[in-house]
CSV table of C-alpha atoms and ligand atoms in Angstrom, one decimal:
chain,number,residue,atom,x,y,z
X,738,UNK,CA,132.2,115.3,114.1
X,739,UNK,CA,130.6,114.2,111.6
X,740,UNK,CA,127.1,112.5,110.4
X,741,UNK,CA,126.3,109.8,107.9
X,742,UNK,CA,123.0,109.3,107.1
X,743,UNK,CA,122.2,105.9,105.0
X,744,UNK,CA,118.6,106.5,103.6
X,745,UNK,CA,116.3,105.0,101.1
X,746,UNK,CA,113.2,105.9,98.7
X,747,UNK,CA,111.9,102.8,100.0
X,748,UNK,CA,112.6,99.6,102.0
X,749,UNK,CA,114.4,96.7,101.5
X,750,UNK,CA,117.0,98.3,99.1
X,751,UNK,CA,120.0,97.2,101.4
X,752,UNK,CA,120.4,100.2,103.3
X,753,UNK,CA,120.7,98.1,106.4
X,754,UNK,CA,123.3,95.8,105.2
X,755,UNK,CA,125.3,99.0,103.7
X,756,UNK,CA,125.1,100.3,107.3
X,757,UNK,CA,126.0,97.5,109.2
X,758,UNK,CA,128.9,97.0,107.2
X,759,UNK,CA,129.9,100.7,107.0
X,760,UNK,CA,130.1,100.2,111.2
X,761,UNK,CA,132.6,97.8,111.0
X,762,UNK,CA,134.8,99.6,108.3
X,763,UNK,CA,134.6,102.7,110.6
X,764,UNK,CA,136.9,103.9,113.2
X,765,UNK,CA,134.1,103.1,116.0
X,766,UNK,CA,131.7,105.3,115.3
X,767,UNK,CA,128.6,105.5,117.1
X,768,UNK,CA,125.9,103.8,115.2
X,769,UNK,CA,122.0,105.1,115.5
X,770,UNK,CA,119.2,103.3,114.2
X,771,UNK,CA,116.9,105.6,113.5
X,772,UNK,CA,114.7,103.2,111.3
X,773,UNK,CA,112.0,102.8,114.2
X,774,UNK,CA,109.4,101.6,112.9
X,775,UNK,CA,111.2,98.4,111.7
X,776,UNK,CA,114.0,98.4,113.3
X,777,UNK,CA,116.3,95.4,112.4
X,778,UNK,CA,120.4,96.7,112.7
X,779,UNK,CA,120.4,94.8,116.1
X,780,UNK,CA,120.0,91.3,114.4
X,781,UNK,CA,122.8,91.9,112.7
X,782,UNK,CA,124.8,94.1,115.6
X,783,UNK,CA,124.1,92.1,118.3
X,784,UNK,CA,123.7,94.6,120.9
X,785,UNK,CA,124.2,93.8,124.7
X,786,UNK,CA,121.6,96.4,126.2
X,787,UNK,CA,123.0,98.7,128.9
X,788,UNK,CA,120.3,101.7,129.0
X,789,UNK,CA,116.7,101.2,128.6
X,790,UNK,CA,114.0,104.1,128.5
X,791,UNK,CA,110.2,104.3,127.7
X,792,UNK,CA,109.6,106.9,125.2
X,793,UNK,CA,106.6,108.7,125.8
X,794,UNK,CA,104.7,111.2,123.3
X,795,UNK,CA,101.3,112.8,123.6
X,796,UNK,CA,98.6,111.6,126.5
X,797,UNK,CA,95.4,109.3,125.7
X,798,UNK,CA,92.2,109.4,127.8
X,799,UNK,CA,91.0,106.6,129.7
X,800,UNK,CA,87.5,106.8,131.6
X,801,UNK,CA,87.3,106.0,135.5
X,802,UNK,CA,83.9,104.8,135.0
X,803,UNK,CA,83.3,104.3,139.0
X,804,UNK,CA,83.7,108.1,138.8
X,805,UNK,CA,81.1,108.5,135.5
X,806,UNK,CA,77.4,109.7,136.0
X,807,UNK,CA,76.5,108.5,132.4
X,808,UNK,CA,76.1,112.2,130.8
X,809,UNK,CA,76.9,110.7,127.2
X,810,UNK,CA,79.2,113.7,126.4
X,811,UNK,CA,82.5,111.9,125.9
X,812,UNK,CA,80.5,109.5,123.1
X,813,UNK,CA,79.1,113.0,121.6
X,814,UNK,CA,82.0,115.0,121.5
X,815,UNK,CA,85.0,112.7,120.3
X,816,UNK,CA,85.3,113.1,116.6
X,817,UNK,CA,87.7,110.2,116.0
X,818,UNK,CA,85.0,107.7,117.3
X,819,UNK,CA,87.1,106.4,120.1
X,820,UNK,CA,84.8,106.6,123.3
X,821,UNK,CA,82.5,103.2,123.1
X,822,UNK,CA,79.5,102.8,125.6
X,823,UNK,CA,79.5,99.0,126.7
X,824,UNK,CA,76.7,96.9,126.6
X,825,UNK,CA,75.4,95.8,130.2
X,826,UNK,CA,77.4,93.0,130.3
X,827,UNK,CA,80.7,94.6,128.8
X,828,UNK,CA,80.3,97.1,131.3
X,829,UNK,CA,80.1,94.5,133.9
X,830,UNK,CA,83.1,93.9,133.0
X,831,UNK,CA,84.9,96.8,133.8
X,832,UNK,CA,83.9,95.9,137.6
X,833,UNK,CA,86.4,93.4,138.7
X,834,UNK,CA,85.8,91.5,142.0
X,835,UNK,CA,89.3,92.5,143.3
X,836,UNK,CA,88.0,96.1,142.9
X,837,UNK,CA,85.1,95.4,145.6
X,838,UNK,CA,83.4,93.2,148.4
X,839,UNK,CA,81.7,91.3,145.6
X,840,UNK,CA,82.6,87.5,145.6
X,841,UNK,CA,81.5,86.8,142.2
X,842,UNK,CA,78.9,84.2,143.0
X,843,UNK,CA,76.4,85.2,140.4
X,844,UNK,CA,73.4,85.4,143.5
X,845,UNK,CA,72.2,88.3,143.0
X,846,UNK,CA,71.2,87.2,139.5
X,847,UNK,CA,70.0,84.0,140.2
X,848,UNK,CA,68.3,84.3,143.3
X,849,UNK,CA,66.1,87.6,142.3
X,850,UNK,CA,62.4,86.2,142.4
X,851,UNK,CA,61.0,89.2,140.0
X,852,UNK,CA,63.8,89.0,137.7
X,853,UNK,CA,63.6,92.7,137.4
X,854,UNK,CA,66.7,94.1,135.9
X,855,UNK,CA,66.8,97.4,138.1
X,856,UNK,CA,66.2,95.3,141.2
X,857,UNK,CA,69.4,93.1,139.7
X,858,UNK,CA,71.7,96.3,139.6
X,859,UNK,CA,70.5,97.9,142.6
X,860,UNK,CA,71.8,94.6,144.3
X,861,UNK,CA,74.7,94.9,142.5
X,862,UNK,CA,75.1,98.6,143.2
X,863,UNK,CA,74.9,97.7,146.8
X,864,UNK,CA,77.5,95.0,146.7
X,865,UNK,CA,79.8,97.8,144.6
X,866,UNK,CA,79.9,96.0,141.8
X,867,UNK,CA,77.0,97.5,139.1
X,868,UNK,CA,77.1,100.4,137.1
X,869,UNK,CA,74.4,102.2,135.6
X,870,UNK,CA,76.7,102.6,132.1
X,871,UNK,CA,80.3,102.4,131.2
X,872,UNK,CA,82.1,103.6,129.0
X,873,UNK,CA,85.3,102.9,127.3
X,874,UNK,CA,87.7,104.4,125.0
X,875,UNK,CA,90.0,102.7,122.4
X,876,UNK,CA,93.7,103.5,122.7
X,877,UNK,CA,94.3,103.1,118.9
X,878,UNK,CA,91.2,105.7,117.9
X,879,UNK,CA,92.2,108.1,120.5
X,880,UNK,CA,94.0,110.9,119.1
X,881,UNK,CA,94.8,112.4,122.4
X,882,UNK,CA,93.0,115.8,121.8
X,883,UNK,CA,91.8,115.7,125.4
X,884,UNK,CA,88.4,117.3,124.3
X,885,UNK,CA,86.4,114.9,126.3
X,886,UNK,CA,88.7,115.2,129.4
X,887,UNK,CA,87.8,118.8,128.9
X,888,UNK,CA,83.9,119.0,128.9
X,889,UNK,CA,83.5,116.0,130.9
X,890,UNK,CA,81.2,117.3,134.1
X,891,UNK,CA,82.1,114.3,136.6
X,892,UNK,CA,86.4,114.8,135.8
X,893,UNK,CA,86.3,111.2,135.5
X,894,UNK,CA,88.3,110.9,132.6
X,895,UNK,CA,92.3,110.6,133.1
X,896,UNK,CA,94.8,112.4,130.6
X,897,UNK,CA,97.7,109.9,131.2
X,898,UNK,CA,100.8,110.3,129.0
X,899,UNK,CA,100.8,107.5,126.5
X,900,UNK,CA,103.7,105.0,126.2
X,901,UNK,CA,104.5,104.5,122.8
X,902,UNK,CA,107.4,102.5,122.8
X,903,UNK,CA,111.1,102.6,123.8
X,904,UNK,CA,114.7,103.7,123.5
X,905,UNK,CA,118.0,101.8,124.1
X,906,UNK,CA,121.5,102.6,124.7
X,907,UNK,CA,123.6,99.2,123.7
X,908,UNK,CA,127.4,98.1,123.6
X,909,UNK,CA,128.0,95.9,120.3
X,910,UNK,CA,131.3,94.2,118.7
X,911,UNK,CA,131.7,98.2,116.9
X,912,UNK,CA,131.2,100.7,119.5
X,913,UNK,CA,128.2,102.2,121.0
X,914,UNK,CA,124.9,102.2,119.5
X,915,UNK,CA,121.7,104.1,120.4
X,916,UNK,CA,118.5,102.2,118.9
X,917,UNK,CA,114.4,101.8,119.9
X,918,UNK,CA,111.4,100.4,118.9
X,919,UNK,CA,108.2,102.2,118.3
X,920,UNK,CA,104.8,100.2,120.2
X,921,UNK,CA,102.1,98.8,117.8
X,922,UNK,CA,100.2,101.4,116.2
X,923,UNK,CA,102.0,103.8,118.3
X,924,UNK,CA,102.7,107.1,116.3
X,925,UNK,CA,105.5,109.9,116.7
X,926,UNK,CA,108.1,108.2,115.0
X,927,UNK,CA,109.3,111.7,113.8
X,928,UNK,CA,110.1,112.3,117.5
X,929,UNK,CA,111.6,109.4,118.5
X,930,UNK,CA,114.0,109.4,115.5
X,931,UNK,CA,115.2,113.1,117.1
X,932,UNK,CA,115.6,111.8,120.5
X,933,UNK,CA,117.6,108.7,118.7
X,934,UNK,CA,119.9,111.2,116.7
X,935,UNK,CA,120.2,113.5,120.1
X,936,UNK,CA,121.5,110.5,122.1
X,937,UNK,CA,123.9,109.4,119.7
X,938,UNK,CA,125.2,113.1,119.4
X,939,UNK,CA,125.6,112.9,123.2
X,940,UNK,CA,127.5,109.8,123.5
X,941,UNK,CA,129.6,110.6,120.7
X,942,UNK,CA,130.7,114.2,122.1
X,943,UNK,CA,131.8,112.3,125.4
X,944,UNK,CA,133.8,110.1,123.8
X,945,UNK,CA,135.0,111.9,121.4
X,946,UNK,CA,133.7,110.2,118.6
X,947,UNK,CA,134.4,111.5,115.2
X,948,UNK,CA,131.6,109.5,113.6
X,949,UNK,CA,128.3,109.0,113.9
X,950,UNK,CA,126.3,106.4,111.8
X,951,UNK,CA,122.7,106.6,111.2
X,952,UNK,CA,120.2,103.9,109.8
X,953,UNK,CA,117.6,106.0,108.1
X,954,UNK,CA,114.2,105.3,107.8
X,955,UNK,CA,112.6,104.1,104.3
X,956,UNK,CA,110.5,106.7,102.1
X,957,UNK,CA,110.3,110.3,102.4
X,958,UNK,CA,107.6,111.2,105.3
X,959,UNK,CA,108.7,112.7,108.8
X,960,UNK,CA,110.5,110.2,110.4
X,961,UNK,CA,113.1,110.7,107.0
X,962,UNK,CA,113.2,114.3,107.5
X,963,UNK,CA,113.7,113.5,111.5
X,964,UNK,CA,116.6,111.8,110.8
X,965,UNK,CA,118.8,114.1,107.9
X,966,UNK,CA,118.3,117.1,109.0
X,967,UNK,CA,121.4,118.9,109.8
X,968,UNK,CA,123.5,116.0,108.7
X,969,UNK,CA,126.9,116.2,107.2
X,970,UNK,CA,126.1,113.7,104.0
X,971,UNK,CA,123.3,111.3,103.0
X,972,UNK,CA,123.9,108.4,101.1
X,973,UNK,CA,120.5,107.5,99.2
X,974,UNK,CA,120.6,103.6,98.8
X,975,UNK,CA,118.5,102.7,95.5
X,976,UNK,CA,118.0,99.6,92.8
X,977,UNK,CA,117.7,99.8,89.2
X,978,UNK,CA,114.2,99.2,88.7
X,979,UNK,CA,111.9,101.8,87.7
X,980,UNK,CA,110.3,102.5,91.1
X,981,UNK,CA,113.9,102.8,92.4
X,982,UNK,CA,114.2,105.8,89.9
X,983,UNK,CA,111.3,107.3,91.2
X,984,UNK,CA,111.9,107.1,94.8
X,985,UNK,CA,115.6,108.0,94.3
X,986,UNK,CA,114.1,111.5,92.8
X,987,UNK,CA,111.8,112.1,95.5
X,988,UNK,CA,114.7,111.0,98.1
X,989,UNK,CA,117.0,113.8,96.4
X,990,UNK,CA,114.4,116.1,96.3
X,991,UNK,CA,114.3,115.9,99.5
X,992,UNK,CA,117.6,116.3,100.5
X,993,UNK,CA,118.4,119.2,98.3
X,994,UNK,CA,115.2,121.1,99.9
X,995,UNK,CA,117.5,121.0,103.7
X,996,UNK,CA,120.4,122.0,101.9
X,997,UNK,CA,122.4,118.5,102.8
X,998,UNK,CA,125.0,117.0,100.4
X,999,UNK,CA,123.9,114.0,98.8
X,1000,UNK,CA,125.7,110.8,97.8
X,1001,UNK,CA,123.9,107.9,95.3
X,1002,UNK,CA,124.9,104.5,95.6
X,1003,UNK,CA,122.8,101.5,93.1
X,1004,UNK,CA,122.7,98.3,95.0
X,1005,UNK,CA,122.2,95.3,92.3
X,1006,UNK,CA,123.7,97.3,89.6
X,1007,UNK,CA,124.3,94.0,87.3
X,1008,UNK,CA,120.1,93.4,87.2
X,1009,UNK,CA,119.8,96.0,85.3
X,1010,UNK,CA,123.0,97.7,84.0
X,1011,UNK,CA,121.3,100.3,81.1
X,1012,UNK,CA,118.9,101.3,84.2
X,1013,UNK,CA,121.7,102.0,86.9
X,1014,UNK,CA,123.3,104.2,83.8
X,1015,UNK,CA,119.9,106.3,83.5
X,1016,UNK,CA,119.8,106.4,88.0
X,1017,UNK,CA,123.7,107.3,87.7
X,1018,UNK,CA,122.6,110.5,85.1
X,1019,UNK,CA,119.8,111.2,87.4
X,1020,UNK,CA,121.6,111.5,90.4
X,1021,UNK,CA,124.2,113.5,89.0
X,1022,UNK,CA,121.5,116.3,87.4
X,1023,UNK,CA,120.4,116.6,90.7
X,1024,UNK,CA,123.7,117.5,92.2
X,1025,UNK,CA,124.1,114.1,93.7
X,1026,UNK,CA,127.6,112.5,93.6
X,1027,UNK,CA,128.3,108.7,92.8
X,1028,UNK,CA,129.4,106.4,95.8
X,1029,UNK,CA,129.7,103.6,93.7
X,1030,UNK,CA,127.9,100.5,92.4
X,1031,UNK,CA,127.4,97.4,94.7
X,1032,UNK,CA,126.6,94.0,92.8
X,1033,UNK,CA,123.5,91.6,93.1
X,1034,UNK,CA,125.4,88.7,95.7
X,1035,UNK,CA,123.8,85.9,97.3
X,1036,UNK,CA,126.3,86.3,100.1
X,1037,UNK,CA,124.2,89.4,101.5
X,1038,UNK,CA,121.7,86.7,102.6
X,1039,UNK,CA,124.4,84.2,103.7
X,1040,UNK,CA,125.8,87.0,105.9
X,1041,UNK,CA,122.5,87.7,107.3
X,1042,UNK,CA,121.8,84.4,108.1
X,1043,UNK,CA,125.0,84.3,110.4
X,1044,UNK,CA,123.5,87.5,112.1
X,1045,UNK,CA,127.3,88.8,110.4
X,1046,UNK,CA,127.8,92.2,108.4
X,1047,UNK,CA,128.8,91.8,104.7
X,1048,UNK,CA,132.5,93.2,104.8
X,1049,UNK,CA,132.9,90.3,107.7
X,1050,UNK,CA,132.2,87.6,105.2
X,1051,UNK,CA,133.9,86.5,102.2
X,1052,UNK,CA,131.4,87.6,99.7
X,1053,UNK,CA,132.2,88.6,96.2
X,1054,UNK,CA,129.7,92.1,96.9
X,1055,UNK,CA,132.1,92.6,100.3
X,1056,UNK,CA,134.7,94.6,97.9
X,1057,UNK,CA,132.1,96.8,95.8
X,1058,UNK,CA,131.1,98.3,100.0
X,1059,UNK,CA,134.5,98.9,100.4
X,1060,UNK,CA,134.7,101.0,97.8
X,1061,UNK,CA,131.7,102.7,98.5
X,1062,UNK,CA,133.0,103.4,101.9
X,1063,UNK,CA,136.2,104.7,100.3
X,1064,UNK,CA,135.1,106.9,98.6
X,1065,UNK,CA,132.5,108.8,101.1
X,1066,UNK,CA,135.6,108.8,103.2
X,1067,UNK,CA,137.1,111.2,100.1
X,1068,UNK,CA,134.3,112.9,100.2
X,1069,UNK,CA,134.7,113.5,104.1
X,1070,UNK,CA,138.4,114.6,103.4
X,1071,UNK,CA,137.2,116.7,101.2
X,1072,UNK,CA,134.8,118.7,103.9
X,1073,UNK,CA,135.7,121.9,102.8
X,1074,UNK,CA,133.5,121.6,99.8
X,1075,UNK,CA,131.9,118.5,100.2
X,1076,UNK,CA,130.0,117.4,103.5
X,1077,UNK,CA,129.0,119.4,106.5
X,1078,UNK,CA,130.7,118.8,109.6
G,872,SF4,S1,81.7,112.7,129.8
G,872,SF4,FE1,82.4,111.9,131.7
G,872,SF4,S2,80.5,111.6,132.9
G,872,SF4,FE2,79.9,111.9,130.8
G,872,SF4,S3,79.7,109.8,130.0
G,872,SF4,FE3,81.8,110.5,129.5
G,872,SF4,S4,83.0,109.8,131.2
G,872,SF4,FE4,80.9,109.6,131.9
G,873,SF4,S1,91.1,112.6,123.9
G,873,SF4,FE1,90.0,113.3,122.1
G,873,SF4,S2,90.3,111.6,120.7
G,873,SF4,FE2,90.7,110.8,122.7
G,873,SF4,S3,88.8,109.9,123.4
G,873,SF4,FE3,88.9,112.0,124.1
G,873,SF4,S4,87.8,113.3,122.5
G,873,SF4,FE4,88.3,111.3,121.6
């Protein structure tokens, strides 16, 4: 079995498109988006969801203020300033009617002759609705060190896992395909790219799937790393502008430092011809082989439009993947001395 991995030095360079269009020209492979925090193969894929997990990662605190006795050590403690002590009225707030026999009728407060705030909450105490402070903690800012859980003297802090988005299995027009998308602000993406590539190794062993296709992530951070390590090839999707120089280097860089063969392939060649002969040189110095050169074709946006891959439309660019894909499938004849199976 063996694993393509289509990554970039930094989005938007066509990596998707490349991808999508390599899943068609493959003998079903199984296809795994492992580009989570933007995840957009599906739009083009059209998957028809038939497994859906929550992916958790880490825990995050969240205070039972009925439970709190207002010792201020939680606010003292966290060093990520996430614990926030309401105002009165916020923390009114965190005392819904449903949670006691209060009706909600605003008496207490109106009717009180001396106006005297204590007097006020002990009414409200009474009825099981005040609270002397409360306290809150922001789910973004919370790093989940579980510091404050630790030292709080009243336990009423909760160390709940933390949801931080989800994973899908899918049937689409190609095969199986194993995708997710990470929550807002959610972090982890590192793991849930793992768990991505683990599932698609699964469901390609049962089937006995010889391919698996992965969408990599943009950039060179964790989630990149996630996703090629122990791969059989990567093909590093780049432009010919001077940033896509740079972030091709760092992408090969990269690749040679996990030992994983590397394949360079300059999307829009034609904008910039004398630059895709410097990336070409590059790439080669650094051990990298050529895939080929895909032209600049307004057809990529046509195809995208009809939520269709390239190589399923008529455009003139449609030929130039072909023989992209052609020639990685030498290389993965060629696996002797070429790619890692
Ligand atoms: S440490 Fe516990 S008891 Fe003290 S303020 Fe925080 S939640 Fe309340
Ligand atoms: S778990 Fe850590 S980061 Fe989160 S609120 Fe408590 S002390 Fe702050």
């Amino acid at each position: 079995m063996k694993e393509l991995v289509i990554i970039s030095g930094k989005g938007g360079t066509g990596k998707t498109s490349l991808t999508a269009s390599f899943a068609v020209l493959a003998d079903r492979p199984v296809v795994a988006d492992c580009d989570v925090d933007a995840a957009d193969l599906h739009l083009v894929l059209s998957p028809v969801i038939s497994e859906r997990h929550e992916f958790q990662s880490g825990r995050q605190a969240v205070i039972r203020n009925a439970d709190c006795i207002d010792c201020g050590s939680c606010l003292e403690l966290c060093r990520f300033g996430a614990v926030m002590r309401l105002t009165e009225e916020e923390a009114m707030r965190t005392c819904t009617p449903e949670e006691t026999d209060c009706r909600d009728c605003d008496h207490c407060e109106r009717s009180c002759p001396l106006r005297i705030r204590v007097i006020i909450r002990e009414l409200q105490q009474a009825a099981g609705m005040g609270r002397s402070a409360a306290y809150s903690i922001d789910p973004q800012a919370c790093e989940g060190c579980g510091v404050c859980v630790r030292f709080c003297p009243a336990g009423a802090i909760d160390f709940n896992e933390r949801i931080c988005g989800e994973w899908m299995i899918s049937d689409t027009r190609i095969g199986r395909m194993v995708h997710a998308r990470l929550g807002v602000a959610a972090e982890n993406s590192g793991k849930l790219v793992s768990l991505v590539r683990r599932e698609a190794r699964r469901i390609a062993e049962a089937e006995g799937r010889r391919l698996i296709l992965v969408d990599g992530p943009p950039g060179i951070g964790c989630p990149v790393i996630a996703s090629v390590t122990g791969a059989s090839l990567v093909l590093v999707v780049t432009e010919p502008t001077v940033s896509g120089k740079h972030d091709l280097e760092r992408v090969l860089s990269l690749a040679r430092h996990f030992d994983i063969p590397a394949a360079v392939c300059v999307n829009k060649w034609d904008i910039n011809p004398e630059m895709t002969e410097q990336i070409e040189g590059e790439a080669r110095r650094a051990g990298a082989r050529i895939a080929g050169r895909i032209r600049y074709d307004r057809g990529v946006t046509l195809a995208q439009l009809q939520a269709r891959t390239v190589v399923e439309t008529d455009a003139a660019c449609a030929e130039d993947i072909r023989n992209v894909w052609k020639q990685l499938a030498i290389q993965e004849e060629e696996a002797e001395h070429g790619m890692r199976g």
